[in-house]
PDB file of C-alpha atoms in Angstrom:
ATOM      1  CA  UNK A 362     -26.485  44.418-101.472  1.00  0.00           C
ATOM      2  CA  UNK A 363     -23.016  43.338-102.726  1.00  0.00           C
ATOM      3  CA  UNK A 364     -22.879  40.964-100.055  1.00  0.00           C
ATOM      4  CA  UNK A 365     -26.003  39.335-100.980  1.00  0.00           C
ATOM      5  CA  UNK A 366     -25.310  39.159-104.994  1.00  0.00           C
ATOM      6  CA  UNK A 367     -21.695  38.100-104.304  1.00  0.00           C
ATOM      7  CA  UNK A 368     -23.179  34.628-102.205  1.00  0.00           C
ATOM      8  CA  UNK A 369     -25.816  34.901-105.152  1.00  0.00           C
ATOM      9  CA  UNK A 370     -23.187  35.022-107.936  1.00  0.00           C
ATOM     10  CA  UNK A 371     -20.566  32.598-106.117  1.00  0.00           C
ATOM     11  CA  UNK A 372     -23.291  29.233-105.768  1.00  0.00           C
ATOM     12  CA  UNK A 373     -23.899  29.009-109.672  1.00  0.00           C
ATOM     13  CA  UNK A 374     -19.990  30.135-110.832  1.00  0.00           C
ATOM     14  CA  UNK A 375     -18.987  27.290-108.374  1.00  0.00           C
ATOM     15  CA  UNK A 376     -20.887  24.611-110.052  1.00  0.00           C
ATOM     16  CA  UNK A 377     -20.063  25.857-113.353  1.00  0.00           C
ATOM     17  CA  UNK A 378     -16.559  25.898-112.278  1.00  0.00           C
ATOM     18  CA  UNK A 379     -16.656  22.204-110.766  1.00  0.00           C
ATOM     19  CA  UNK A 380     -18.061  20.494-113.962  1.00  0.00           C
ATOM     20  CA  UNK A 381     -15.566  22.310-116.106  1.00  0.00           C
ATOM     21  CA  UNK A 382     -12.723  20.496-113.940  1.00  0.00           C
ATOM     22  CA  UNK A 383     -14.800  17.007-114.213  1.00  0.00           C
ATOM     23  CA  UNK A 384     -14.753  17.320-118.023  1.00  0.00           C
ATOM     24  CA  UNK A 385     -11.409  18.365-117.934  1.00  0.00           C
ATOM     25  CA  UNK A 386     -10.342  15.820-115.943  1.00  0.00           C
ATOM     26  CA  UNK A 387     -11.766  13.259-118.242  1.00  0.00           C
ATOM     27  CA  UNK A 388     -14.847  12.208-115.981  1.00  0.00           C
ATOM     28  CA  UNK A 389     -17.213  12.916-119.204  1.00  0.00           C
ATOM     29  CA  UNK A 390     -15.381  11.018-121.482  1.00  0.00           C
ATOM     30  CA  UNK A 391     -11.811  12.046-123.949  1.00  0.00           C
ATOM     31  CA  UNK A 392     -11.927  15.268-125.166  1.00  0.00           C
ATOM     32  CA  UNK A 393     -10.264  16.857-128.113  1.00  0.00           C
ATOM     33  CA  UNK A 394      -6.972  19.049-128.051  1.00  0.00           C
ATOM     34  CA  UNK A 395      -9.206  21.739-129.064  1.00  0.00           C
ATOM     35  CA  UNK A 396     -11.859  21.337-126.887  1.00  0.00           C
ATOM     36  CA  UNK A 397      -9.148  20.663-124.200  1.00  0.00           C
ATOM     37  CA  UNK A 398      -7.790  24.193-124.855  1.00  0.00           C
ATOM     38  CA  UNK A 399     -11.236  26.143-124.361  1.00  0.00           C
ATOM     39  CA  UNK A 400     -12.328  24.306-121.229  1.00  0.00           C
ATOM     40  CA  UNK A 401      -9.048  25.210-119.836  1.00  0.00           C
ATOM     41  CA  UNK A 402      -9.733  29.269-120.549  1.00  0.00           C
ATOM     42  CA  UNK A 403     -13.138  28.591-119.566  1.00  0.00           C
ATOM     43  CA  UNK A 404     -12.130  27.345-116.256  1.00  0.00           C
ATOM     44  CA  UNK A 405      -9.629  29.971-115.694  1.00  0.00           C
ATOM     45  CA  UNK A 406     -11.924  32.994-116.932  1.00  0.00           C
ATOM     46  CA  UNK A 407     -14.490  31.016-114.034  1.00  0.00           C
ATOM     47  CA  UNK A 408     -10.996  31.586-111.524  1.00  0.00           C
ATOM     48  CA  UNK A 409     -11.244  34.914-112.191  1.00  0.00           C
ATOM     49  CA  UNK A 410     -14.580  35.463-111.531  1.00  0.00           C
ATOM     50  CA  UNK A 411     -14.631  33.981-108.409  1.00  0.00           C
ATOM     51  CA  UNK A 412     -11.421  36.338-107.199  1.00  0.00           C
ATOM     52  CA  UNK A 413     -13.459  39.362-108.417  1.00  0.00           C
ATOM     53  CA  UNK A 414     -16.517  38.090-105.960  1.00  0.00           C
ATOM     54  CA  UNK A 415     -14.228  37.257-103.161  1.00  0.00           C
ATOM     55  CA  UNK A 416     -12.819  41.014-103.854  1.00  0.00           C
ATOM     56  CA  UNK A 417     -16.967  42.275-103.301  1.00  0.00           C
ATOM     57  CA  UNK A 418     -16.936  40.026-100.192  1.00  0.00           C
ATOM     58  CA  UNK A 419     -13.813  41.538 -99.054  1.00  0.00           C
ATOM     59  CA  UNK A 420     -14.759  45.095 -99.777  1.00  0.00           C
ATOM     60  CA  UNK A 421     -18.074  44.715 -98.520  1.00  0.00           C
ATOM     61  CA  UNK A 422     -16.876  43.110 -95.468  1.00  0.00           C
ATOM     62  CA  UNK A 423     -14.454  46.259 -95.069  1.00  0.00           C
ATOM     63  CA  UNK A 424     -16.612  48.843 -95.091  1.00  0.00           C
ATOM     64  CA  UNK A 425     -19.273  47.102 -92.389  1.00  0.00           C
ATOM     65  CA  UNK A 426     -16.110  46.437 -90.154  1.00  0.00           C
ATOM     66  CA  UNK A 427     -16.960  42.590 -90.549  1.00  0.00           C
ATOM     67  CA  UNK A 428     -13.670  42.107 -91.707  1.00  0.00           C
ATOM     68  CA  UNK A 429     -11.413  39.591 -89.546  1.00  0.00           C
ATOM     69  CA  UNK A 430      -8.069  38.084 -89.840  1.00  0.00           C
ATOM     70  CA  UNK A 431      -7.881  34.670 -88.652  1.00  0.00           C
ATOM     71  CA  UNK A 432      -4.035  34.071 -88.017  1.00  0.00           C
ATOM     72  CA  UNK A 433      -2.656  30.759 -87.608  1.00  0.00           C
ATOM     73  CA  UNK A 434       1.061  29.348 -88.314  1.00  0.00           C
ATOM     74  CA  UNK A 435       1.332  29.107 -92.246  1.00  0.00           C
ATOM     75  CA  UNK A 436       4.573  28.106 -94.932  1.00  0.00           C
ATOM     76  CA  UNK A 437       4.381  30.988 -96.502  1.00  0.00           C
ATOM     77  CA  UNK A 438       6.412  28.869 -99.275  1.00  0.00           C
ATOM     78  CA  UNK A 439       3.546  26.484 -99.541  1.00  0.00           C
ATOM     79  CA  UNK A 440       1.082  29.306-100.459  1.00  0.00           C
ATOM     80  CA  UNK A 441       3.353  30.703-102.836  1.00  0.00           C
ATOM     81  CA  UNK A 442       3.641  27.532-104.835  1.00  0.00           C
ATOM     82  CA  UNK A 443       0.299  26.400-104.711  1.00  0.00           C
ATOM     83  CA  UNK A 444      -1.052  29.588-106.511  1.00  0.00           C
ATOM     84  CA  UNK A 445       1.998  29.488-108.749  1.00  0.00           C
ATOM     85  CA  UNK A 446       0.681  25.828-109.757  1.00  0.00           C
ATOM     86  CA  UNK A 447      -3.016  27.509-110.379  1.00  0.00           C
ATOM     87  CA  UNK A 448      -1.083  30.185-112.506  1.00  0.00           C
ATOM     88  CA  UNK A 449       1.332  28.327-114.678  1.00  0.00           C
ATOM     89  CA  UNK A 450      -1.987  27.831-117.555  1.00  0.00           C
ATOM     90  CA  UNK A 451      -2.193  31.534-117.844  1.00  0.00           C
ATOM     91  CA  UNK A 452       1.531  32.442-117.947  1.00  0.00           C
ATOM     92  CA  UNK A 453       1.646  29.668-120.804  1.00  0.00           C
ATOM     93  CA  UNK A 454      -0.899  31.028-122.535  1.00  0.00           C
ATOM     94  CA  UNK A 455       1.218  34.486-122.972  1.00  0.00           C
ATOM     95  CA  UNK A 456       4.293  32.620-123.429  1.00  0.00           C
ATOM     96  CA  UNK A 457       5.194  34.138-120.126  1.00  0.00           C
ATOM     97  CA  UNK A 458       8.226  32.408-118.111  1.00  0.00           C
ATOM     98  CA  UNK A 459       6.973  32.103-114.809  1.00  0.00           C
ATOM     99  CA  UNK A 460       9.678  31.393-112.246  1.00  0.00           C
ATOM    100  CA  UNK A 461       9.866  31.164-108.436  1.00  0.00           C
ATOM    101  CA  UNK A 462      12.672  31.060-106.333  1.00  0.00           C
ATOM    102  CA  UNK A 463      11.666  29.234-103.001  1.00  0.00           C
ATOM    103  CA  UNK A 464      14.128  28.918 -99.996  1.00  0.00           C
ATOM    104  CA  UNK A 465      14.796  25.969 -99.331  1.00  0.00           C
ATOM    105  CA  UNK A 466      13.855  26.697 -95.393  1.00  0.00           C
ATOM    106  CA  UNK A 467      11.527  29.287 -93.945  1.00  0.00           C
ATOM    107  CA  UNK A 468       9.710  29.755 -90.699  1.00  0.00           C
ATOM    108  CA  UNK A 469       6.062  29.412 -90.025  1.00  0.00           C
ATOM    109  CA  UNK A 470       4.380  32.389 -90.090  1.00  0.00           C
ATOM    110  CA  UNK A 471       1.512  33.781 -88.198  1.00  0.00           C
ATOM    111  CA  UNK A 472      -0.886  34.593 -91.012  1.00  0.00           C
ATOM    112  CA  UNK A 473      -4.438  34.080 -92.384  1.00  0.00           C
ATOM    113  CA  UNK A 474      -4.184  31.514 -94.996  1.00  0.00           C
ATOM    114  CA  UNK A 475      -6.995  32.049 -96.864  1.00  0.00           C
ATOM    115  CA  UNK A 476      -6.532  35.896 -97.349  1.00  0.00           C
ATOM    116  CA  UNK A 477      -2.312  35.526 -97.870  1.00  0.00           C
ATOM    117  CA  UNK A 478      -3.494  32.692-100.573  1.00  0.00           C
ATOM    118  CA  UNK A 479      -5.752  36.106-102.009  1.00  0.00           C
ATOM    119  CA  UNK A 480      -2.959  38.736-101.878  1.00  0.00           C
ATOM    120  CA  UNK A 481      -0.224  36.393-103.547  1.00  0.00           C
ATOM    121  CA  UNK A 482      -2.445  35.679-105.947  1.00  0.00           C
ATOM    122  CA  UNK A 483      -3.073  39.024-106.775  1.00  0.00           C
ATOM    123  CA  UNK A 484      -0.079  40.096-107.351  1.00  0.00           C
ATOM    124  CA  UNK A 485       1.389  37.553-108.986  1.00  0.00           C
ATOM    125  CA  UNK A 486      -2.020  37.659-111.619  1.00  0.00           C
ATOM    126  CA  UNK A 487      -1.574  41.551-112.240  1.00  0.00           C
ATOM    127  CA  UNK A 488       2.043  40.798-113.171  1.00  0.00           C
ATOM    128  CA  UNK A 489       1.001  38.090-115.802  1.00  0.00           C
ATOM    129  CA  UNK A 490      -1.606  40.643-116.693  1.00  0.00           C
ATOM    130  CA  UNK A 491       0.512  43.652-117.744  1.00  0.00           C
ATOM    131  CA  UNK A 492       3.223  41.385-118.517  1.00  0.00           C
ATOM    132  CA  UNK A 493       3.673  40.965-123.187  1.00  0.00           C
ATOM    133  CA  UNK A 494       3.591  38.019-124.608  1.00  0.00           C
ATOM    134  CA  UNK A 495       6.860  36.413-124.120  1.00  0.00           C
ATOM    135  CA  UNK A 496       7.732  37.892-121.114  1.00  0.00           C
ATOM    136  CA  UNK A 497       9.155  36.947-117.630  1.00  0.00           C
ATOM    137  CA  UNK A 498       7.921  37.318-114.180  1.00  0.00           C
ATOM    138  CA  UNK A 499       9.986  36.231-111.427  1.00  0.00           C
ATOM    139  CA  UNK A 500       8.633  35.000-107.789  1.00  0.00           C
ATOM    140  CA  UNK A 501      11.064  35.429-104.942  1.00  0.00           C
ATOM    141  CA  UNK A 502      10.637  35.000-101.093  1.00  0.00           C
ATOM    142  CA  UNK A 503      13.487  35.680 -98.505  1.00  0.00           C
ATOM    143  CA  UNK A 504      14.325  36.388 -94.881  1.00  0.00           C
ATOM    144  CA  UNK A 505      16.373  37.963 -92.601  1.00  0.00           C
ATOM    145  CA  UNK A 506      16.763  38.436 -88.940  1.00  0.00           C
ATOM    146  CA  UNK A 507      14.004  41.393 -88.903  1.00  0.00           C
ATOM    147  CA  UNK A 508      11.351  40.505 -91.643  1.00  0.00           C
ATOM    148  CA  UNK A 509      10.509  38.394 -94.980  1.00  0.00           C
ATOM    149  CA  UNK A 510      10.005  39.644 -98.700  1.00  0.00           C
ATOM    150  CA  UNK A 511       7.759  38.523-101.297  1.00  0.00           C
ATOM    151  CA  UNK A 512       8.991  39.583-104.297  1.00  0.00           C
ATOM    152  CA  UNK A 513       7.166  39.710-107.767  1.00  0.00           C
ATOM    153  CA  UNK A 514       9.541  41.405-110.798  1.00  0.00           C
ATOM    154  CA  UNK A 515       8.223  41.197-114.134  1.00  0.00           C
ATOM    155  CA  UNK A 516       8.916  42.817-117.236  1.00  0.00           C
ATOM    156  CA  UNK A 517       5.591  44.220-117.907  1.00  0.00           C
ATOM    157  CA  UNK A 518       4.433  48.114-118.840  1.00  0.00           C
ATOM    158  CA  UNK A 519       5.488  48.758-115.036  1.00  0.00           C
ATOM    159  CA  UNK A 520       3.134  51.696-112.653  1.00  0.00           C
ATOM    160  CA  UNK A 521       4.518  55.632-113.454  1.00  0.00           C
ATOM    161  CA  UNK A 522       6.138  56.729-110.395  1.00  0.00           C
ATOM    162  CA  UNK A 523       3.675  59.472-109.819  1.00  0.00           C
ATOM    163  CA  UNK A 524       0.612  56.940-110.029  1.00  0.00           C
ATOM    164  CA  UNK A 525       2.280  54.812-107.250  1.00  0.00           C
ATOM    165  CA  UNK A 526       0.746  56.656-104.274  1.00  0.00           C
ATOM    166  CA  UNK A 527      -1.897  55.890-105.603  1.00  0.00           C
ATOM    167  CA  UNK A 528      -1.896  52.202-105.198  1.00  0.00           C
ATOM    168  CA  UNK A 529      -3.832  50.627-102.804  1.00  0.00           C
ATOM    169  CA  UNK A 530      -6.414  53.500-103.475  1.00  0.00           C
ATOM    170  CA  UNK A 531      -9.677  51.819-103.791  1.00  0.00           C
ATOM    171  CA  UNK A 532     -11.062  51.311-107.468  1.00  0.00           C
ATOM    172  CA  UNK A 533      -8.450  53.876-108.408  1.00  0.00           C
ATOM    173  CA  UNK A 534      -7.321  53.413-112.686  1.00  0.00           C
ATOM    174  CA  UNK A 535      -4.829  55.291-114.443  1.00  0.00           C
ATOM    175  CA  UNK A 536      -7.242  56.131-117.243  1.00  0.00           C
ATOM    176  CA  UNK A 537      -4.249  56.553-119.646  1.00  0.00           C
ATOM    177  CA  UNK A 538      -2.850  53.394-119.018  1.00  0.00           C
ATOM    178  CA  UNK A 539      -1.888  51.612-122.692  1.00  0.00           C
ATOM    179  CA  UNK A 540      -3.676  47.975-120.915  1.00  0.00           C
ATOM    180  CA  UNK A 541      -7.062  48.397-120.530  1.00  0.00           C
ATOM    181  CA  UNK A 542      -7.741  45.775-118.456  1.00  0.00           C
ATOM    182  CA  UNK A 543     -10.592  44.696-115.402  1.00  0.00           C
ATOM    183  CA  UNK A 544     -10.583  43.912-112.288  1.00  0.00           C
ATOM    184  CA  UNK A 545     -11.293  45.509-108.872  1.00  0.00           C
TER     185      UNK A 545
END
């Protein structure tokens, strides 16, 4: 069943998602400041939705063991920026200084593009989430001879220590937590 409504709810949200980018690229005709300022949250509250559907996906593919990694040589640096560039609207809109700190060389990497382009995004999104307005959140990536770090610092209301094993439990929420926010 989630399988079927995700494909369901991903057509439509798609469309809706493609004509908000025409308009905002001025295919329609000029647009207002204003009007220029609620397309844009409008097109990145459509983002959203379509990362909570490819989360269903995911998780449905998970549990029926249809889940597969298809690994080919990525820039890991390349994936980074990219989402940072999708990002930079909603760090502006909380005032947030969004910085990343690329090496200037890295080695291909033997990863699956599509999901890596998921997970950095992820993380990088919750820190802008629980970040205040006027914040910072900070981007790094770095090697050495035995592995690579991605790095995401922020300043934000941070994860208790004894809520930390609880992670990457699925759907698990802090109830208590001060930010009451959604997501998967």
């Amino acid at each position: 069943f989630i399988s079927m409504a995700s494909h369901q709810l991903r057509t439509p949200l798609t469309s809706v998602k493609g004509y908000l980018s025409m308009v905002l690229d001025g295919d329609a005709g000029k647009i207002t400041k204003g009007q220029e300022e609620l397309l844009k949250q409008s097109f990145l509250s459509s983002q959203r939705m379509v990362s909570l559907i490819a989360d269903l996906l995911n998780l449905s593919r998970l549990n029926s063991g249809k889940f597969v990694i298809d690994a080919t040589p990525v820039d890991l640096r390349d994936v980074i920026s990219s989402e940072i560039m999708q990002l930079r609207e909603t760090a502006k809109a909380k005032n947030i200084e969004l910085v990343y700190n690329s090496p200037a060389s890295f080695p291909a990497l033997q990863l699956d593009e599509t999901k890596t382009h998921q997970v950095v995004m992820n993380f990088i999104d919750n820190a802008l989430y629980y970040t205040p307005v006027g914040g910072r959140v900070e981007v790094a990536l770095s090697e050495t001879p035995h592995h690579v770090e991605f790095r995401v610092k922020d300043n934000g209301i941070g994860v208790p220590r004894e809520q930390q094993k609880h992670l990457f439990t699925k759907f698990y929420r802090d109830h208590r937590n001060r930010a009451q926010i959604g997501g998967t």
